[in-house]
JSON list of C-alpha atoms in Angstrom, two decimals:
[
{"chain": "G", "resi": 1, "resn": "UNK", "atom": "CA", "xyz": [-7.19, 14.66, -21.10]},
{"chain": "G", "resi": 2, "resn": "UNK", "atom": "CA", "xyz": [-9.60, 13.70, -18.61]},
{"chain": "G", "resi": 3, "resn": "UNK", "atom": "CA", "xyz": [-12.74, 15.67, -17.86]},
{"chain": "G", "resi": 4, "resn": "UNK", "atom": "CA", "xyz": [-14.81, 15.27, -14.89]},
{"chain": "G", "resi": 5, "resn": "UNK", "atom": "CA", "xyz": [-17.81, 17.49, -15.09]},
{"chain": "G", "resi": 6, "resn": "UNK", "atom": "CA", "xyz": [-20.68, 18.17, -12.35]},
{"chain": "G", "resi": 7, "resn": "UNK", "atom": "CA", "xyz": [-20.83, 14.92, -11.87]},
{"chain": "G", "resi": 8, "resn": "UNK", "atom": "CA", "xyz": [-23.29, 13.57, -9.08]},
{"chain": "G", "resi": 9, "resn": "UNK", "atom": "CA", "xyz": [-24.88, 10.90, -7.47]},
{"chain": "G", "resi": 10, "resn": "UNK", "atom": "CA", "xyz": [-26.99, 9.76, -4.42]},
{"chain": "G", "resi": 11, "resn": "UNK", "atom": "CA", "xyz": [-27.41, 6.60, -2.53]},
{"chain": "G", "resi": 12, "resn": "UNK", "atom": "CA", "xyz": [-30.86, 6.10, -0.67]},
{"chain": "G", "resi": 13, "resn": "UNK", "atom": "CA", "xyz": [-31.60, 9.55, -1.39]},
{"chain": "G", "resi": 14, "resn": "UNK", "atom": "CA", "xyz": [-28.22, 10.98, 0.70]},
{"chain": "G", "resi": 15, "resn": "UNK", "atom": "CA", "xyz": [-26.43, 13.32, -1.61]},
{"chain": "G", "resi": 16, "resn": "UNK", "atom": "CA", "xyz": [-22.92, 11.77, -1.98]},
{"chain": "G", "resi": 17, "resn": "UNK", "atom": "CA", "xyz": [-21.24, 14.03, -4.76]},
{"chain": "G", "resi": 18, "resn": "UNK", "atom": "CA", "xyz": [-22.65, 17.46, -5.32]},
{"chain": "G", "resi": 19, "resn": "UNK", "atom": "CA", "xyz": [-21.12, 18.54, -9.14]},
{"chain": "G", "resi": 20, "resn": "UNK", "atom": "CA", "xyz": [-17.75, 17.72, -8.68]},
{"chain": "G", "resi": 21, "resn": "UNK", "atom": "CA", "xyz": [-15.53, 19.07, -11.31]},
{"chain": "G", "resi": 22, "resn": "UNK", "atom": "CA", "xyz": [-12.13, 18.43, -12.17]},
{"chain": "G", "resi": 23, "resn": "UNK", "atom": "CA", "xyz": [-9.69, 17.79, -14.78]},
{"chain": "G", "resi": 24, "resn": "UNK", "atom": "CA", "xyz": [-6.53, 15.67, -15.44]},
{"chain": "G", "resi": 25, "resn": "UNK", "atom": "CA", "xyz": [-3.54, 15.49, -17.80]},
{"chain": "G", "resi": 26, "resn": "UNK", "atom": "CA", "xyz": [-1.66, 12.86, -18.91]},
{"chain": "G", "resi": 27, "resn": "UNK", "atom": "CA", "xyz": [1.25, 12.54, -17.17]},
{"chain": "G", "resi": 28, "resn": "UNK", "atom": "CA", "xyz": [-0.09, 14.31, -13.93]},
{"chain": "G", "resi": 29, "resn": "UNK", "atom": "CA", "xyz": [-1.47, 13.24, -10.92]},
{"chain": "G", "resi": 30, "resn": "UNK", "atom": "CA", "xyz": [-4.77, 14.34, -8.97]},
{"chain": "G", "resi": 31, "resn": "UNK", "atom": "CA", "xyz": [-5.17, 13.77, -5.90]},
{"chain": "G", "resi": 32, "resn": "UNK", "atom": "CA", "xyz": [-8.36, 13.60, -3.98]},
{"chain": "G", "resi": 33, "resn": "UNK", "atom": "CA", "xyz": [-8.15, 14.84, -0.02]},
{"chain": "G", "resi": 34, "resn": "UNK", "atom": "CA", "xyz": [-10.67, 14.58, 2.69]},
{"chain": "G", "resi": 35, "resn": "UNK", "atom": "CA", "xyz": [-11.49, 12.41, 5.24]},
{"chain": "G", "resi": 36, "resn": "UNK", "atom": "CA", "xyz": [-14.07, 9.24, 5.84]},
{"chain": "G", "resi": 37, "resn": "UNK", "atom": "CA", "xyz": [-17.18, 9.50, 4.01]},
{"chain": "G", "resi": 38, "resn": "UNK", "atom": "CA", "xyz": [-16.49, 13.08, 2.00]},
{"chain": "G", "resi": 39, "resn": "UNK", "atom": "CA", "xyz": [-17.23, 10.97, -1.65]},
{"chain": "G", "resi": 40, "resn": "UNK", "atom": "CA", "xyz": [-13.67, 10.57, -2.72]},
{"chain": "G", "resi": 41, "resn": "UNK", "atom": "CA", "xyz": [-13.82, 6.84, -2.98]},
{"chain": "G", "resi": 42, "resn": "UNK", "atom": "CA", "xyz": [-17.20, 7.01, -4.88]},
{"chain": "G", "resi": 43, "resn": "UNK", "atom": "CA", "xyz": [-15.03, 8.85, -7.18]},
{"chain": "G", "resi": 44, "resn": "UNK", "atom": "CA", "xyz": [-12.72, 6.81, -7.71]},
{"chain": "G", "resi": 45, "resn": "UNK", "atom": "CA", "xyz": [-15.07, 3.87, -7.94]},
{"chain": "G", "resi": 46, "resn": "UNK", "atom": "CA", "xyz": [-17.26, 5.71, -11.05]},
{"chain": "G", "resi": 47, "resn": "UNK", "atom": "CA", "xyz": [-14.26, 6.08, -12.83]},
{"chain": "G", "resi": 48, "resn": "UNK", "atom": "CA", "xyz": [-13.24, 2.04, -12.63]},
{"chain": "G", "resi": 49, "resn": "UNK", "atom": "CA", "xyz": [-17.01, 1.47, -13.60]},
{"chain": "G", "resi": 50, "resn": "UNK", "atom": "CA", "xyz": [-18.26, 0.39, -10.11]},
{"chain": "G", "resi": 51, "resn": "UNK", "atom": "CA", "xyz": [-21.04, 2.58, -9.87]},
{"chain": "G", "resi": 52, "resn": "UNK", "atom": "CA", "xyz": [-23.36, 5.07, -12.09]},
{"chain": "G", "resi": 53, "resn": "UNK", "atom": "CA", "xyz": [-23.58, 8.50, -12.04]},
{"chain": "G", "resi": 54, "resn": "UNK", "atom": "CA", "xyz": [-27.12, 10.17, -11.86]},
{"chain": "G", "resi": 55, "resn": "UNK", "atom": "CA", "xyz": [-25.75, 13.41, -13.51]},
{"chain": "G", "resi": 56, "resn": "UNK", "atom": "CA", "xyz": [-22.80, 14.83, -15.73]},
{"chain": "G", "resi": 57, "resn": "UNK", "atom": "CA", "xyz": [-20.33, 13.58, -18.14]},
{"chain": "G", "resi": 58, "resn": "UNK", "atom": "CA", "xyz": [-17.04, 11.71, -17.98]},
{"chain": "G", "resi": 59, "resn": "UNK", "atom": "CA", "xyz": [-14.98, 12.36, -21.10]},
{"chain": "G", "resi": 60, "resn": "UNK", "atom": "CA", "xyz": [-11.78, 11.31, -21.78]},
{"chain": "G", "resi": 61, "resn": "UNK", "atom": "CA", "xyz": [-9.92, 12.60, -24.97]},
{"chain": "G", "resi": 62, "resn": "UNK", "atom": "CA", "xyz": [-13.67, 14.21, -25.67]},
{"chain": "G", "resi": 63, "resn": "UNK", "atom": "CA", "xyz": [-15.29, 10.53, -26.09]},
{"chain": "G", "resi": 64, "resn": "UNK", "atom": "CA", "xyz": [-17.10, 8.80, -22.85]},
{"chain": "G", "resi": 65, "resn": "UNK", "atom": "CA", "xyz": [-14.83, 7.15, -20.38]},
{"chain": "G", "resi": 66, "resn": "UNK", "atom": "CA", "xyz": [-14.43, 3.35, -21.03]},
{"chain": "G", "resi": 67, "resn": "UNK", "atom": "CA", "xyz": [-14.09, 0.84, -18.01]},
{"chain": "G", "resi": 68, "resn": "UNK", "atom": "CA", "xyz": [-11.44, -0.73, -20.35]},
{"chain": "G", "resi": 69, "resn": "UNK", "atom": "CA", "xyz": [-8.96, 2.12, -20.48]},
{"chain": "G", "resi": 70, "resn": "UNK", "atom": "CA", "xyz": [-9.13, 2.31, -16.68]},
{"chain": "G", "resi": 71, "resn": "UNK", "atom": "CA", "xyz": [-6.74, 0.61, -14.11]},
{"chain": "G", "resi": 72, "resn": "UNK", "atom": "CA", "xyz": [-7.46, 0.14, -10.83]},
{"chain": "G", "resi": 73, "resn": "UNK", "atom": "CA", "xyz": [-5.31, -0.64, -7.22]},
{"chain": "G", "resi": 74, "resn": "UNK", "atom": "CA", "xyz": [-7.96, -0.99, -4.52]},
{"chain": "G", "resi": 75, "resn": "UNK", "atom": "CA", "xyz": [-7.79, -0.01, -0.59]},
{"chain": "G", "resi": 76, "resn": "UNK", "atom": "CA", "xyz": [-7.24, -3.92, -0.04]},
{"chain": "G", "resi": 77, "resn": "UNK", "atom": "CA", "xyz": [-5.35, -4.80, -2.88]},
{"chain": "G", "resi": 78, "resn": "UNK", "atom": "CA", "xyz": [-8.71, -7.40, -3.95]},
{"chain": "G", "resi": 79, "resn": "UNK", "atom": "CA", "xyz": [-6.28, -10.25, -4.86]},
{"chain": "G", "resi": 80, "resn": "UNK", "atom": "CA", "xyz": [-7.36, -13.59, -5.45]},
{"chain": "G", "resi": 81, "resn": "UNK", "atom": "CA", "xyz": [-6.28, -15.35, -3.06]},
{"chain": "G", "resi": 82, "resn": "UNK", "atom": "CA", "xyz": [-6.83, -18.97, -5.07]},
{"chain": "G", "resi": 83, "resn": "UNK", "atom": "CA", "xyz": [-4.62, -17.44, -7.51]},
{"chain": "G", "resi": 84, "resn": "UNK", "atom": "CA", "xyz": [-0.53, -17.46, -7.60]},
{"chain": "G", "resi": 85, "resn": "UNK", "atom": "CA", "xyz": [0.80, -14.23, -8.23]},
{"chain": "G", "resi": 86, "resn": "UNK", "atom": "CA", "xyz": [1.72, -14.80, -12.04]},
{"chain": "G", "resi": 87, "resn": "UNK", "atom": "CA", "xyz": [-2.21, -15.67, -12.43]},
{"chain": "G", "resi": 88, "resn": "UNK", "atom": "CA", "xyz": [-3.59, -12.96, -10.61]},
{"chain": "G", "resi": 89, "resn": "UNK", "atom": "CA", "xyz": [-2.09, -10.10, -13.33]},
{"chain": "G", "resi": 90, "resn": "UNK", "atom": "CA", "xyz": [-2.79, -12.58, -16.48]},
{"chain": "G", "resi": 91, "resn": "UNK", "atom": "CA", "xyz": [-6.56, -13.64, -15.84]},
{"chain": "G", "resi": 92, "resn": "UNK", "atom": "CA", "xyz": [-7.84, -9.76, -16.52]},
{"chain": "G", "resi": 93, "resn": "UNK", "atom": "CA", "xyz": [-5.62, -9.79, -19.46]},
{"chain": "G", "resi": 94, "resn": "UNK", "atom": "CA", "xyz": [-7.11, -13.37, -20.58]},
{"chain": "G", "resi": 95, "resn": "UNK", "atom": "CA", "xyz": [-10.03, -13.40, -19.62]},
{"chain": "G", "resi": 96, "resn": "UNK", "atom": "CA", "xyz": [-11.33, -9.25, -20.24]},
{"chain": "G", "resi": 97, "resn": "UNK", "atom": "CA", "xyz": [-8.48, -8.47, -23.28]},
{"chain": "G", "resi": 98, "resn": "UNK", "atom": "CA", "xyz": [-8.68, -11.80, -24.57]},
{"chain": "G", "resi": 99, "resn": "UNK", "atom": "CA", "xyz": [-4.85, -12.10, -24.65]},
{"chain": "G", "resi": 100, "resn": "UNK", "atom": "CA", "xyz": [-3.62, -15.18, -25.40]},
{"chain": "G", "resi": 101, "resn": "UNK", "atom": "CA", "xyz": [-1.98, -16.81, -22.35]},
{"chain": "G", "resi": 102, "resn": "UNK", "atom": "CA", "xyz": [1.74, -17.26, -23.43]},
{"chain": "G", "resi": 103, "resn": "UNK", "atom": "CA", "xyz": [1.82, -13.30, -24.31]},
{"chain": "G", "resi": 104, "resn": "UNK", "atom": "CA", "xyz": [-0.47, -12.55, -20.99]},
{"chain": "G", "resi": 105, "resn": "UNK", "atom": "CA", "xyz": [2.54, -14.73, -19.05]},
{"chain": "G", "resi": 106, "resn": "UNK", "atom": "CA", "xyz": [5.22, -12.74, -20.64]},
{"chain": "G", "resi": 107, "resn": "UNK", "atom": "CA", "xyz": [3.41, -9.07, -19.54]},
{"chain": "G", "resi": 108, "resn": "UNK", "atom": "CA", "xyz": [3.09, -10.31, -15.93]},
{"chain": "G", "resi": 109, "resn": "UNK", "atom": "CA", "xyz": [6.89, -11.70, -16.17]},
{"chain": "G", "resi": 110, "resn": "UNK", "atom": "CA", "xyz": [7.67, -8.15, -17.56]},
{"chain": "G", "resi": 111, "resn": "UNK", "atom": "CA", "xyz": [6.14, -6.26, -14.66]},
{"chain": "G", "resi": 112, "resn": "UNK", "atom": "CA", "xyz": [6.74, -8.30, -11.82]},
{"chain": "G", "resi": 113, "resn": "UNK", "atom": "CA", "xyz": [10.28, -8.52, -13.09]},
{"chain": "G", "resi": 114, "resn": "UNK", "atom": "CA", "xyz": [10.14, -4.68, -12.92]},
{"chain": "G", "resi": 115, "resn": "UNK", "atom": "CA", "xyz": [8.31, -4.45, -9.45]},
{"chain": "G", "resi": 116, "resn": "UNK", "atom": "CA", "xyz": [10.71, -7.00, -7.75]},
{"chain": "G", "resi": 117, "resn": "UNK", "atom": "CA", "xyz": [8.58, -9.88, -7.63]},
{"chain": "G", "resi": 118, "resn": "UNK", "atom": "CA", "xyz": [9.83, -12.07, -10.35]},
{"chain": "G", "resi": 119, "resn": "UNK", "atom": "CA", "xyz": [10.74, -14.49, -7.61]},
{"chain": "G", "resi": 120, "resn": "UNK", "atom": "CA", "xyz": [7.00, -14.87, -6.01]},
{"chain": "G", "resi": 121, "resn": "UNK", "atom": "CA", "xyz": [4.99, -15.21, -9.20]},
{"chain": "G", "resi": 122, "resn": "UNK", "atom": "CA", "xyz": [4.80, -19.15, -8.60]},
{"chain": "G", "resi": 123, "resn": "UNK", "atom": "CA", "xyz": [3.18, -17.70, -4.43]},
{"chain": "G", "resi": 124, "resn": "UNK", "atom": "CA", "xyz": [-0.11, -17.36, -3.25]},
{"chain": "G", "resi": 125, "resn": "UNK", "atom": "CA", "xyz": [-1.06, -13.76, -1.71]},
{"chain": "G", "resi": 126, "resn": "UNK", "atom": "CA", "xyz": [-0.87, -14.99, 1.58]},
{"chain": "G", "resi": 127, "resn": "UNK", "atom": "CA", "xyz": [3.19, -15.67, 1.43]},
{"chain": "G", "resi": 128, "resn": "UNK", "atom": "CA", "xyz": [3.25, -11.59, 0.70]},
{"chain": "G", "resi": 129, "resn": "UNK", "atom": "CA", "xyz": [3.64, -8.40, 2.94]},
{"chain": "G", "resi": 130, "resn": "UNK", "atom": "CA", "xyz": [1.81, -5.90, 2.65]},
{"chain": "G", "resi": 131, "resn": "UNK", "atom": "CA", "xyz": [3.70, -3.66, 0.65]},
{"chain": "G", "resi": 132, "resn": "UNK", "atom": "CA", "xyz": [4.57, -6.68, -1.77]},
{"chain": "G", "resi": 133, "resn": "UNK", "atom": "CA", "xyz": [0.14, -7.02, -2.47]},
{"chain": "G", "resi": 134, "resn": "UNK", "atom": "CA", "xyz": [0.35, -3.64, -3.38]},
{"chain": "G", "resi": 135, "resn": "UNK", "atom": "CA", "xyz": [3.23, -3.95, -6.35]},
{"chain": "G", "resi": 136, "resn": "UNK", "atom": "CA", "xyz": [1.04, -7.21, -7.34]},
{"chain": "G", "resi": 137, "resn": "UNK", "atom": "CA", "xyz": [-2.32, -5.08, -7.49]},
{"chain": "G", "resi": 138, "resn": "UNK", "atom": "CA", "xyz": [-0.19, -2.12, -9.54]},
{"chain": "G", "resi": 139, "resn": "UNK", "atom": "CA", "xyz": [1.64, -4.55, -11.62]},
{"chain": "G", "resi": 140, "resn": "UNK", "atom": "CA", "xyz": [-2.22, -5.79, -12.59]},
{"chain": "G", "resi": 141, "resn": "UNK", "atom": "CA", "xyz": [-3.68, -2.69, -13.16]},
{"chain": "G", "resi": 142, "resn": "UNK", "atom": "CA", "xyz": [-0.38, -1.62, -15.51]},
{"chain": "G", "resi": 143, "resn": "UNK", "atom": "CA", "xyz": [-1.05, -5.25, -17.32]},
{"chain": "G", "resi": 144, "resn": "UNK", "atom": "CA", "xyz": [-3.99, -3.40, -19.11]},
{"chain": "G", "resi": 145, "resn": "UNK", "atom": "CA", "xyz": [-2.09, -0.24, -20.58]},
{"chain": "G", "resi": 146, "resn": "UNK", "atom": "CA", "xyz": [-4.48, 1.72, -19.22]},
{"chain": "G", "resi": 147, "resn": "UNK", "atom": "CA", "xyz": [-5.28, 5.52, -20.15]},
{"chain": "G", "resi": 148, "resn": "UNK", "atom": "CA", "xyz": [-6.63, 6.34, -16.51]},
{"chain": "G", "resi": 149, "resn": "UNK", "atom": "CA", "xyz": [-4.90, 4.84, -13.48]},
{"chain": "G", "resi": 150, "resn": "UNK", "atom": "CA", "xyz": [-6.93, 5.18, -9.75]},
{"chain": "G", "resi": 151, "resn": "UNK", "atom": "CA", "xyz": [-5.71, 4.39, -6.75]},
{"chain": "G", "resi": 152, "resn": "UNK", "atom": "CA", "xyz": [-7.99, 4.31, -3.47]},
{"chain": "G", "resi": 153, "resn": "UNK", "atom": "CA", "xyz": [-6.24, 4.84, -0.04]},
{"chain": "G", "resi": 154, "resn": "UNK", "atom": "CA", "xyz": [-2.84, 3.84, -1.73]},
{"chain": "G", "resi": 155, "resn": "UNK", "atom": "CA", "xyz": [-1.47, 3.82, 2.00]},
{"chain": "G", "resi": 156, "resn": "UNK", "atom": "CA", "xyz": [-3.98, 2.90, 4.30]},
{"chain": "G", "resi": 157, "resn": "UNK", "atom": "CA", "xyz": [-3.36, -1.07, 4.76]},
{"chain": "G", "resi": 158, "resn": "UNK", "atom": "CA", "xyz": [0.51, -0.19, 4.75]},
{"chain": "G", "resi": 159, "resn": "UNK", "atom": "CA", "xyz": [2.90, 0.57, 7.40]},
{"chain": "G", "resi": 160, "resn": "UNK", "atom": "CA", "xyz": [3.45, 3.96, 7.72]},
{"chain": "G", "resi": 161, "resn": "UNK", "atom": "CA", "xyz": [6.96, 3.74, 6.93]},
{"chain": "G", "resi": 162, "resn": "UNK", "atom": "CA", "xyz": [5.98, 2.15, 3.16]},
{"chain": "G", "resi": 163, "resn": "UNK", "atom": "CA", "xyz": [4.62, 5.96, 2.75]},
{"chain": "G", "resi": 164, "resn": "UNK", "atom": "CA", "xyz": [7.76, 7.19, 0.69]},
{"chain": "G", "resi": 165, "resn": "UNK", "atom": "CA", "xyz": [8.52, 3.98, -1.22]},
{"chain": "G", "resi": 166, "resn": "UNK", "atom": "CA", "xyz": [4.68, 4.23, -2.24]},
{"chain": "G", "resi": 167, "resn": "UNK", "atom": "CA", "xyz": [5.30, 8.03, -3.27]},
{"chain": "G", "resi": 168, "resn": "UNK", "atom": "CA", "xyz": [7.80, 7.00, -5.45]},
{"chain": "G", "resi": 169, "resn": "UNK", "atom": "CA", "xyz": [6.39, 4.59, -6.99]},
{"chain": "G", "resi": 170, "resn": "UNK", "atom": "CA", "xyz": [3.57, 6.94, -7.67]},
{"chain": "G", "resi": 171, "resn": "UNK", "atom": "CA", "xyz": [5.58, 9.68, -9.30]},
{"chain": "G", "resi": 172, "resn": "UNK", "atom": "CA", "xyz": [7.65, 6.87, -11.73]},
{"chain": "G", "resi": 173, "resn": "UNK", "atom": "CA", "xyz": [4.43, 6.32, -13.15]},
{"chain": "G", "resi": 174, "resn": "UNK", "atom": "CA", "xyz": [4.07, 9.70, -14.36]},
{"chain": "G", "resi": 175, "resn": "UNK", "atom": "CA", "xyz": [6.35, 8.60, -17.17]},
{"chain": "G", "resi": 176, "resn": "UNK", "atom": "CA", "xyz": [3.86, 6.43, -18.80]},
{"chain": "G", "resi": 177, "resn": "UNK", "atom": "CA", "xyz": [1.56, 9.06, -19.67]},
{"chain": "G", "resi": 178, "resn": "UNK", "atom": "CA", "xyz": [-1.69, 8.31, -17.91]},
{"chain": "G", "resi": 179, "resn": "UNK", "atom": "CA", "xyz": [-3.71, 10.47, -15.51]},
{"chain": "G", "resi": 180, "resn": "UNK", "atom": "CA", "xyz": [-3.45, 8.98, -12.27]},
{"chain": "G", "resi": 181, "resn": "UNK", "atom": "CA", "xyz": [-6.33, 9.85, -9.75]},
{"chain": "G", "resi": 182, "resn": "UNK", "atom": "CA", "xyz": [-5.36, 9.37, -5.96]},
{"chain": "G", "resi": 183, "resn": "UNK", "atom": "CA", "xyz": [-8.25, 9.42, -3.38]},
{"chain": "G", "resi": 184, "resn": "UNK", "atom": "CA", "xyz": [-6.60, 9.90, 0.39]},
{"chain": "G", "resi": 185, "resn": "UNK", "atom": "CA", "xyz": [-6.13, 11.51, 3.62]},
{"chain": "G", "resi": 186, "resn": "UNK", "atom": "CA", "xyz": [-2.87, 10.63, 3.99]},
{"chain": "G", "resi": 187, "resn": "UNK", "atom": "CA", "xyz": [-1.32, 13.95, 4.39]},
{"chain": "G", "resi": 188, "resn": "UNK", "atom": "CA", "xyz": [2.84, 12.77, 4.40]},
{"chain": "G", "resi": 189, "resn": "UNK", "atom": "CA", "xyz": [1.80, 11.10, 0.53]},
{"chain": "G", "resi": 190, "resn": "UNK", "atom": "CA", "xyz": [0.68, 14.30, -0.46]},
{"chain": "G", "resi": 191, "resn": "UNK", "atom": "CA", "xyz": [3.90, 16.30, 0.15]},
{"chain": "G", "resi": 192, "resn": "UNK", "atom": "CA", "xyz": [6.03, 13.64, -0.93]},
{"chain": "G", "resi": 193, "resn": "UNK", "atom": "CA", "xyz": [4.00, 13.81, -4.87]},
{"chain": "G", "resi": 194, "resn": "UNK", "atom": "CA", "xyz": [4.15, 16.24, -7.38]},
{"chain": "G", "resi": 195, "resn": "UNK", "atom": "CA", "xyz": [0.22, 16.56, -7.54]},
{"chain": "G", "resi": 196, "resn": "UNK", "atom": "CA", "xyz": [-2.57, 18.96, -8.03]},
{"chain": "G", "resi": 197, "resn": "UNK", "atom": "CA", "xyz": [-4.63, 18.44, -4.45]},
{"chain": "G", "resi": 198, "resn": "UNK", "atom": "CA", "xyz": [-8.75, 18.27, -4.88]},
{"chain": "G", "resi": 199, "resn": "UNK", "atom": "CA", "xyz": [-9.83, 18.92, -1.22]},
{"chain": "G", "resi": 200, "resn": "UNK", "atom": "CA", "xyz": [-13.22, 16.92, -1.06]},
{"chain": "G", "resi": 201, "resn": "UNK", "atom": "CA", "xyz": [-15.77, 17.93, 1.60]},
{"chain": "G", "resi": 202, "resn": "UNK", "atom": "CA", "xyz": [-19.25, 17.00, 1.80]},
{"chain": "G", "resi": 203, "resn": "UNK", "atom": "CA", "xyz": [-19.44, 15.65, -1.93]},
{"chain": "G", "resi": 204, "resn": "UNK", "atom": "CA", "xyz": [-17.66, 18.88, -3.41]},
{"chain": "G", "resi": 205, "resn": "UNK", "atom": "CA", "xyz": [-14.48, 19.94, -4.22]},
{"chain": "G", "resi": 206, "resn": "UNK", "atom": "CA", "xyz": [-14.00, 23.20, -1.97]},
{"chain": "G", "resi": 207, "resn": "UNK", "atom": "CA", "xyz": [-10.44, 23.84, -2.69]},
{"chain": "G", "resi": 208, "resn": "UNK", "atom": "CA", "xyz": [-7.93, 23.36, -5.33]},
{"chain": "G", "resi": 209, "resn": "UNK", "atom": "CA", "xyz": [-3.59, 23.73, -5.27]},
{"chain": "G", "resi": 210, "resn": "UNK", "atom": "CA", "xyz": [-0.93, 22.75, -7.09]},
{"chain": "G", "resi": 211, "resn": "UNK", "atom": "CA", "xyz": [1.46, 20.83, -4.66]},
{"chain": "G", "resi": 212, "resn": "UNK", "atom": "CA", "xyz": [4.67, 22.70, -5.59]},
{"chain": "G", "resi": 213, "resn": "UNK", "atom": "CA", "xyz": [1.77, 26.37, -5.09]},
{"chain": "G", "resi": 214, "resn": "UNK", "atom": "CA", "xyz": [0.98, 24.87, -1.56]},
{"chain": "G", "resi": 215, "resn": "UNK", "atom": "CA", "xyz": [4.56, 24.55, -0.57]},
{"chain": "G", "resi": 216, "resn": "UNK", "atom": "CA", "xyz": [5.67, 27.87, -1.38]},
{"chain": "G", "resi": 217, "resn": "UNK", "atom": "CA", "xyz": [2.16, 29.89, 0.02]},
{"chain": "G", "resi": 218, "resn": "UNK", "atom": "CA", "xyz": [0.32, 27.67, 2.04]},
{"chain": "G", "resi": 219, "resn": "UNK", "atom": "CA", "xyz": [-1.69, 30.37, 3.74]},
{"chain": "G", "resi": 220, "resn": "UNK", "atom": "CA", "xyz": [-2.94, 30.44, -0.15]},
{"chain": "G", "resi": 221, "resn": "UNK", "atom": "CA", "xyz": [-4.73, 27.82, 0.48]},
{"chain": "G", "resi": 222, "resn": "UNK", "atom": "CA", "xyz": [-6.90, 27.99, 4.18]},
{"chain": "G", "resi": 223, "resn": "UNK", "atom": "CA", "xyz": [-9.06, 24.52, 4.02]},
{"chain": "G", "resi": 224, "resn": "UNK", "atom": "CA", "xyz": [-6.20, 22.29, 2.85]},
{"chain": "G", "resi": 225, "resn": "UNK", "atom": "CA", "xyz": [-3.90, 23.97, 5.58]},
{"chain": "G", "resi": 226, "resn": "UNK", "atom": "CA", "xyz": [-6.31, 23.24, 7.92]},
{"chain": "G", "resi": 227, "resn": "UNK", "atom": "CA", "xyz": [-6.90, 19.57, 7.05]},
{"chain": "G", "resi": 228, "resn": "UNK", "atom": "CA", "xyz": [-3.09, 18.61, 6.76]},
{"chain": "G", "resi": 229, "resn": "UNK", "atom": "CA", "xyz": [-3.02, 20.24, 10.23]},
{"chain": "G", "resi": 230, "resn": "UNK", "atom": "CA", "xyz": [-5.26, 17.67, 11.67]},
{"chain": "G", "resi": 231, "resn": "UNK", "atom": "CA", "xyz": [-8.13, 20.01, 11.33]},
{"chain": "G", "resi": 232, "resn": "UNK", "atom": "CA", "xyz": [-11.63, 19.82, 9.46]},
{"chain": "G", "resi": 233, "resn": "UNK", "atom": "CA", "xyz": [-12.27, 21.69, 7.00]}
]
């Protein structure tokens, strides 16, 4: 299980999280909600290690989070673009794990295989779509058997109509066991997962739902209604 409790933090003195609390099974996914500059990225971004927190604890199975039993997809995928595809999932794995590079080539050939993209792992990023970055930036995050999977803006450098294929891909991962963490505003992902919803506003978490809850009483649930409308909440 992982706990997130009143955790906060400031940059140049503007309060970005506010004691955000929240926590996550394995084999579920949370999703955080809100729009441009609400904290649900900085979220996202403590948890892979990326930044401090100035207060609260991050516990996962009741010991500290560890940047090592985190994976992370970025907004833009962060590829290296000198890299082929095959060496872009084994240099975490050789270089942080200190896997030796025969077995690091057969875990990339095993999840590349399973993403699709046996066939590019001798291409460069730039020979990719979009859509093909992202199974590349999963596949590397999955390399790492991580406990605690985040995702930032899964959808927001795809084409709209990736939005279900990404869903799916999402909810397949349940399988493995990990709590996945989902910061977006991308309101047709969020009814296509089966998802507890974290509606972040101002650096707090101001309402909480079950997906399958929202679906059967939204009126339940008055500020995520009124973001998924196009409102703010």
């Amino acid at each position: 299980m992982l706990y997130i409790n009143s955790i906060s933090k400031k940059f140049n003195k503007k309060q970005i999280l506010d004691g955000v609390s929240l926590q996550v099974e394995p084999g579920r996914i949370a999703v955080l909600l809100g729009g441009s500059g609400v904290g649900k990225s900085t979220i996202i971004r403590i948890l892979a290690g990326l930044e401090q927190i100035d207060s609260g604890t991050i516990l996962l199975d009741e010991q500290p989070l560890q940047a090592q039993d985190v994976g992370m997809v970025f907004q833009d995928f962060n590829l290296f673009n000198h890299l082929t595809i095959e060496q872009n999932v084994t240099l975490p794995l050789e270089i942080v794990h200190q896997m030796p590079r025969d077995q690091a080539r057969s875990v990339a050939h095993d999840l590349l295989d399973s993403y699709g993209l046996a066939d590019k792992k001798d291409k460069y990023p730039h020979h990719l779509s979009g859509g093909q970055k992202q199974r590349v930036a999963l596949a590397r995050a999955l390399a790492v058997h991580p406990k605690v999977l985040c995702l930032d803006e899964p959808t927001s450098a795809l084409d709209p109509s990736l939005t279900l294929s990404v869903a799916k891909q999402i909810n397949e991962l349940r399988e493995k066991n990990m709590c996945i963490i989902i910061s977006t505003h991308d309101v047709q992902l969020i009814q296509s997962l089966d998802c507890v919803i974290y509606l972040v506003h101002e650096g707090k978490i101001i309402e909480k739902a079950d997906s399958k809850d929202f679906q059967k009483n939204i009126e339940q649930f008055p500020s995520i209604k009124k973001f998924m409308y196009g409102q703010v909440a």
